[in-house]
Every structure is written in structure tokens, then in C-alpha cells.
Amino acid sequence: MEDGRMRVKCNFSGDQKFLENGRCVSKLESMGFRVGQGLIERFTKDTPRFKDELDVMKFICKDFWTSVFKKQIDNLRTNHQGIYVLQDNKFRLLTHLSAGKQYLEHAPKFLAFTCGLVRGALSNLGVKSIVTAEVSVMPACKFQVMIQKM
Amino acid sequence: MAVCIAVIAKENYPLYIRSVPTQGELKFHYTVHTSLDVVEEKISGVGKALADQRELYLGLLYPTEDYKVYGYVTNSKVKFVIVVDSSNTSLRDNEIRSMFRKLHNSFTDVMCNPFYNPGDPIQSKTDLMKWQPLNGL
């Protein structure tokens, strides 16, 4: 991972830099995935079984987010058809970066691991999904979870 | 004491089966396999009270003439099955529950091991050597 970071800083041509960046982001995401799987096993050791998908998402927003980031998700929205949007108004990994629009293009690197974390947690709970993140004004960010019906 | 312990993945294939070597291992594999049907039935919980559905410990799955089979399912849909000798009547529900607790703790440790790939057969010697069916958990 150190190697990947250094390569991004090097003065490569535009395309190559973009490629390296993409590879780093997906590597971070897959690391987050594995960590999420292990974490969820530990956190759900004593909780009762989940009733349905919404129950699982609420667990992620409250208990899981609190254990990892010491705060809850501020807003959970769903269209009841498999798309959930988790909004965090003061995302812990972005608060020290900036408080507005500065460094907006660097934000995805910091969100990739968390996207993987959520995807890994959901996958171990039996929910297959795709998680993406978007930032418009730091430190607020939105995680979009798309449930895949198997 | 337990004569057989099995950890079964959510896709219903065994991650770990260990039984007392003196008796036929195949028989235990078969018992565990048939108990999966009962586990599925309990998990889907058609027509059961909500309280039953929320517990992780499934209780006695079914008794045979020689053995009693107990089940437990985690939130990640991994199933644990313990087979105990029927002649051992002194084993109470609480003891079975604590056996499952310890199993769950060891399994969580295996999951958190970064060298372990979820879905692979469990081969960790330190975590699982602790489960000695002969001496009890």
C-alpha cells in the first residue's frame, strides 16, 4: 500500500496516474471488505437474529457505525426497493481534511476503505450489495448501498 | 461430553468437523448432515413466535437412540452442531449453551485472523485444538 501511495505522488502522465489511483482505491476497498467481515462477526456475537434487511441496515447505521466511528449515521433513506442512502454529516475520516470544498478530489481515497467495510459487513450478514460514496461538501458524505438480489 | 462438533458455513458445507476417533466418523458426518434440515426449519421459523426466532441458540434438534443433537446459528448464518452421548444425562441446557458460547468465541477469533479466507476449511491448530471432545470443552 505504501508503494501504491508513492506511485500516485510521482510525476506520471495523466492516464497512468489515474490508473494507479484506481488500483489503490479498489485495493483499499477489498481490504475494507475483509475487515468488515471479521468485525461484523465480533459485533453480532451477542445480538439476537435480524428480522429483515431494514433491521440489518439499522444495525449498520447505529451499532456498527458507533463501534467504528464513535457516532451514528445521521440520516438513513431508502426507496424500499433495495437502495439505501446513509448520510453522515461529520464523517470522522474527513473532518481533519477540510471543512468545505478544498481537497474534494482527494476525498474518494479516504472513503474507499469505509465502502469496503460496509460491503463486507453486509455480505457476512447475507446481504449482497454494491456500496459507493459521494462527497459534495466535506466533512459530510453519503454512502449509497444497492442491494443485489441473488 | 460432546462426541462430535461441526461448524457449517452458510452455504451448508462443513468448515470443520471433529469427532471422537474411536467411533465411526462417517456416522457423525451423516448425523450432522441430516441435522441441517432441522436447523433450516428452525431458522425459517414458519408460524413460530417472534421471541423464538430472535435467539441464536436453537436447542435440541432431535434425539436419536444413542445421541442428542444440539444446534446454534450465528448472525452470519454459520451453523454450529454439537452431538452428545445420550447416556450422559447430567449435561444440562446451560452447559450446552456455554459450549456453544466458547465455540462462537473461537470461531470469531478465526474469522478475525487476517490469514484466514472466509469460506475455506478451518485449519487453525491453536484455536481448535482447544476443543477436545473427549475432555469436554
Coordinates of C-alpha atoms in Angstrom, one line a residue:
Chain A
M1 CA 0.0 0.0 0.0
E2 CA 2.9 2.4 0.7
D3 CA 4.2 1.6 -2.7
G4 CA 0.8 2.5 -4.3
R5 CA 0.6 5.8 -2.4
M6 CA 4.1 6.8 -3.5
R7 CA 3.3 6.0 -7.1
V8 CA 0.4 8.3 -7.1
K9 CA 2.6 11.2 -5.9
C10 CA 5.2 10.6 -8.7
N11 CA 5.0 12.7 -11.8
F12 CA 3.4 10.2 -14.1
S13 CA 1.5 11.1 -17.2
G14 CA -2.2 11.9 -16.6
D15 CA -3.6 8.5 -17.7
Q16 CA -1.1 6.4 -15.7
K17 CA -1.7 8.4 -12.6
F18 CA -5.4 7.9 -13.0
L19 CA -4.9 4.1 -13.4
E20 CA -2.7 3.8 -10.3
N21 CA -5.2 5.8 -8.3
G22 CA -8.0 3.5 -9.4
R23 CA -6.0 0.4 -8.5
C24 CA -5.2 1.9 -5.0
V25 CA -8.9 2.7 -4.4
S26 CA -10.0 -0.8 -5.3
K27 CA -7.3 -2.4 -3.2
L28 CA -8.4 -0.3 -0.2
E29 CA -12.0 -1.3 -0.8
S30 CA -11.1 -5.0 -0.8
M31 CA -9.1 -4.6 2.4
G32 CA -12.1 -2.9 3.9
F33 CA -14.3 -5.8 2.8
R34 CA -12.2 -8.4 4.7
V35 CA -12.1 -6.2 7.8
G36 CA -15.8 -5.7 7.6
Q37 CA -16.4 -9.4 7.6
G38 CA -14.3 -10.0 10.7
L39 CA -15.8 -7.0 12.5
I40 CA -19.4 -8.0 12.0
E41 CA -18.7 -11.5 13.3
R42 CA -17.4 -9.9 16.5
F43 CA -20.1 -7.3 16.9
T44 CA -23.1 -9.6 16.2
K45 CA -21.8 -12.3 18.6
D46 CA -24.3 -11.4 21.3
T47 CA -27.1 -9.7 19.4
P48 CA -30.3 -11.5 18.5
R49 CA -31.0 -12.6 15.0
F50 CA -32.1 -9.9 12.5
K51 CA -35.7 -9.9 11.2
D52 CA -35.1 -8.4 7.8
E53 CA -33.0 -6.2 5.6
L54 CA -34.1 -3.0 7.2
D55 CA -33.1 -4.4 10.5
V56 CA -29.7 -5.1 9.2
M57 CA -29.3 -1.6 7.8
K58 CA -30.4 -0.1 11.0
F59 CA -27.8 -2.2 12.9
I60 CA -25.1 -0.9 10.5
C61 CA -26.3 2.7 11.0
K62 CA -26.4 2.6 14.7
D63 CA -24.3 -0.1 16.5
F64 CA -21.8 -0.8 13.8
W65 CA -21.1 2.9 13.0
T66 CA -20.9 3.7 16.7
S67 CA -18.4 1.0 17.3
V68 CA -16.2 2.0 14.4
F69 CA -16.6 5.8 14.3
K70 CA -18.0 6.6 17.8
K71 CA -21.1 8.2 16.3
Q72 CA -24.2 7.1 14.5
I73 CA -25.3 7.7 10.9
D74 CA -27.2 11.0 10.8
N75 CA -29.8 10.0 8.2
L76 CA -30.9 6.8 6.6
R77 CA -33.1 7.0 3.5
T78 CA -34.5 4.2 1.4
N79 CA -36.7 3.7 -1.6
H80 CA -37.8 0.3 -0.2
Q81 CA -36.6 -1.3 -3.4
G82 CA -33.1 -2.1 -2.4
I83 CA -31.4 1.3 -2.4
Y84 CA -30.3 2.8 0.9
V85 CA -28.5 6.1 1.4
L86 CA -26.6 6.6 4.6
Q87 CA -25.7 10.2 5.3
D88 CA -23.0 11.2 7.8
N89 CA -22.8 14.9 8.3
K90 CA -19.5 14.8 10.0
F91 CA -17.6 11.8 8.7
R92 CA -14.7 11.2 11.1
L93 CA -12.1 10.4 8.4
L94 CA -12.8 13.7 6.6
T95 CA -13.1 16.2 9.5
H96 CA -9.4 16.8 9.6
L97 CA -9.1 17.1 5.9
S98 CA -11.1 20.2 5.1
A99 CA -14.4 21.9 6.1
G100 CA -15.6 22.8 2.7
K101 CA -14.7 22.3 -1.0
Q102 CA -10.9 22.2 -0.6
Y103 CA -9.3 18.8 -1.5
L104 CA -12.6 17.5 -2.8
E105 CA -10.8 15.4 -5.5
H106 CA -8.8 13.5 -2.8
A107 CA -11.8 12.5 -0.8
P108 CA -12.5 9.2 -2.6
K109 CA -9.3 7.7 -1.3
F110 CA -10.4 8.2 2.2
L111 CA -13.9 6.8 1.6
A112 CA -12.8 3.6 -0.2
F113 CA -11.9 1.6 2.9
T114 CA -15.2 2.5 4.5
C115 CA -17.2 1.5 1.5
G116 CA -15.4 -1.9 1.6
L117 CA -16.2 -2.1 5.3
V118 CA -19.9 -1.7 4.8
R119 CA -19.9 -4.1 1.9
G120 CA -18.0 -6.7 3.9
A121 CA -20.3 -6.3 6.9
L122 CA -23.4 -6.7 4.7
S123 CA -22.0 -9.7 2.9
N124 CA -21.3 -11.5 6.1
L125 CA -24.9 -10.9 7.2
G126 CA -26.2 -12.4 4.0
V127 CA -26.8 -9.2 2.0
K128 CA -25.0 -8.9 -1.3
S129 CA -24.5 -5.2 -2.2
I130 CA -22.6 -2.5 -4.0
V131 CA -21.5 0.4 -1.9
T132 CA -20.5 3.8 -3.3
A133 CA -19.7 7.1 -1.7
E134 CA -20.1 10.6 -2.8
V135 CA -19.0 13.9 -1.2
S136 CA -20.2 17.3 -2.1
V137 CA -19.2 19.4 0.9
M138 CA -16.7 18.0 3.4
P139 CA -17.0 16.6 6.1
A140 CA -20.5 15.5 5.1
C141 CA -20.7 12.4 2.9
K142 CA -23.3 10.0 1.6
F143 CA -22.9 6.2 1.2
Q144 CA -25.2 4.6 -1.3
V145 CA -25.9 0.9 -0.8
M146 CA -27.5 -1.0 -3.7
I147 CA -28.8 -4.4 -2.7
Q148 CA -28.2 -7.1 -5.3
K149 CA -31.0 -9.7 -5.4
M150 CA -29.3 -13.0 -5.9
Chain B
M1 CA -19.2 -34.7 26.9
A2 CA -19.5 -33.8 23.3
V3 CA -18.7 -36.6 20.9
C4 CA -18.8 -34.5 17.7
I5 CA -18.5 -30.8 16.9
A6 CA -19.2 -29.3 13.5
V7 CA -19.0 -25.8 12.0
I8 CA -21.0 -25.4 8.9
A9 CA -20.8 -22.4 6.5
K10 CA -23.9 -20.5 5.3
E11 CA -23.8 -22.4 2.0
N12 CA -24.2 -25.6 4.0
Y13 CA -20.8 -27.1 3.5
P14 CA -18.7 -28.1 6.5
L15 CA -15.9 -25.8 7.6
Y16 CA -14.8 -28.0 10.4
I17 CA -15.9 -31.4 11.7
R18 CA -14.3 -33.2 14.6
S19 CA -15.4 -36.3 16.3
V20 CA -14.3 -38.8 18.8
P21 CA -12.0 -41.1 16.8
T22 CA -13.0 -44.4 18.4
Q23 CA -16.4 -44.4 16.8
G24 CA -17.3 -44.3 13.1
E25 CA -16.6 -40.8 11.8
L26 CA -18.9 -41.3 8.8
K27 CA -21.8 -41.9 11.1
F28 CA -21.3 -38.5 12.7
H29 CA -20.9 -36.8 9.4
Y30 CA -24.2 -38.3 8.3
T31 CA -25.9 -37.2 11.6
V32 CA -24.6 -33.6 11.2
H33 CA -25.8 -33.6 7.6
T34 CA -29.3 -34.7 8.5
S35 CA -29.5 -32.2 11.3
L36 CA -29.1 -29.4 8.8
D37 CA -32.6 -29.9 7.7
V38 CA -33.9 -29.4 11.2
V39 CA -31.7 -26.2 11.5
E40 CA -33.2 -24.8 8.3
E41 CA -36.6 -25.4 9.6
K42 CA -35.9 -23.7 12.9
I43 CA -34.3 -20.7 11.2
S44 CA -37.1 -20.1 8.7
G45 CA -39.5 -20.2 11.7
V46 CA -42.8 -20.5 9.9
G47 CA -45.6 -19.9 12.3
K48 CA -43.4 -19.6 15.4
A49 CA -43.5 -16.8 18.0
L50 CA -41.2 -13.9 17.4
A51 CA -39.2 -14.5 20.6
D52 CA -38.1 -17.9 19.4
Q53 CA -36.9 -16.5 16.1
R54 CA -34.5 -14.0 17.6
E55 CA -32.4 -16.4 19.7
L56 CA -29.1 -17.8 18.4
Y57 CA -29.2 -21.0 20.4
L58 CA -31.6 -23.5 18.7
G59 CA -31.7 -26.1 21.4
L60 CA -32.2 -29.8 21.0
L61 CA -32.6 -30.5 17.3
Y62 CA -33.5 -34.2 17.6
P63 CA -32.7 -37.1 19.8
T64 CA -31.7 -40.5 18.4
E65 CA -31.3 -43.6 20.4
D66 CA -27.6 -43.1 21.1
Y67 CA -27.2 -39.4 20.7
K68 CA -28.7 -36.0 21.1
V69 CA -28.0 -33.2 18.6
Y70 CA -27.9 -29.5 19.5
G71 CA -27.8 -26.6 17.1
Y72 CA -26.8 -22.9 17.2
V73 CA -26.7 -20.4 14.4
T74 CA -24.8 -17.1 14.3
N75 CA -25.9 -13.9 12.7
S76 CA -23.7 -14.6 9.7
K77 CA -25.7 -17.8 9.1
V78 CA -22.8 -20.1 10.2
K79 CA -24.2 -23.1 12.0
F80 CA -22.7 -25.0 14.9
V81 CA -23.8 -28.5 15.6
I82 CA -22.8 -30.5 18.7
V83 CA -23.6 -34.2 19.2
V84 CA -23.6 -35.5 22.7
D85 CA -23.9 -39.0 24.1
S86 CA -27.4 -39.8 25.3
S87 CA -26.2 -41.8 28.2
N88 CA -24.7 -38.7 29.7
T89 CA -27.8 -37.3 31.3
S90 CA -26.0 -34.9 33.6
L91 CA -25.4 -32.4 30.9
R92 CA -27.8 -29.5 31.3
D93 CA -29.0 -26.9 28.9
N94 CA -26.8 -24.3 30.5
E95 CA -23.7 -26.4 29.9
I96 CA -24.6 -26.9 26.2
R97 CA -25.2 -23.1 25.9
S98 CA -21.8 -22.4 27.4
M99 CA -20.1 -24.9 25.0
F100 CA -21.7 -23.0 22.1
R101 CA -20.5 -19.7 23.5
K102 CA -17.0 -20.9 23.6
L103 CA -17.3 -22.3 20.1
H104 CA -18.6 -19.0 18.9
N105 CA -15.8 -17.1 20.6
S106 CA -13.2 -19.3 19.0
F107 CA -14.9 -19.1 15.6
T108 CA -14.9 -15.2 15.9
D109 CA -11.2 -15.3 16.5
V110 CA -10.7 -17.5 13.4
M111 CA -12.7 -15.0 11.4
C112 CA -10.7 -12.1 12.6
N113 CA -7.4 -13.8 11.6
P114 CA -6.2 -11.9 8.6
F115 CA -4.6 -15.0 7.1
Y116 CA -7.9 -16.9 7.1
N117 CA -10.0 -16.6 4.0
P118 CA -13.7 -16.8 4.8
G119 CA -15.2 -19.9 3.2
D120 CA -12.0 -22.0 3.5
P121 CA -11.9 -25.1 5.7
I122 CA -10.7 -24.2 9.1
Q123 CA -7.2 -25.5 9.7
S124 CA -6.0 -23.3 12.6
K125 CA -4.4 -25.6 15.1
T126 CA -4.3 -23.3 18.1
D127 CA -7.9 -22.2 18.1
L128 CA -9.4 -25.6 17.5
M129 CA -7.1 -27.9 19.4
K130 CA -8.8 -26.4 22.4
W131 CA -11.9 -28.3 21.5
Q132 CA -11.3 -31.7 22.8
P133 CA -14.4 -33.8 22.6
L134 CA -13.1 -36.4 25.0
N135 CA -12.3 -33.9 27.7
G136 CA -15.2 -31.7 27.1
L137 CA -15.0 -28.0 26.0

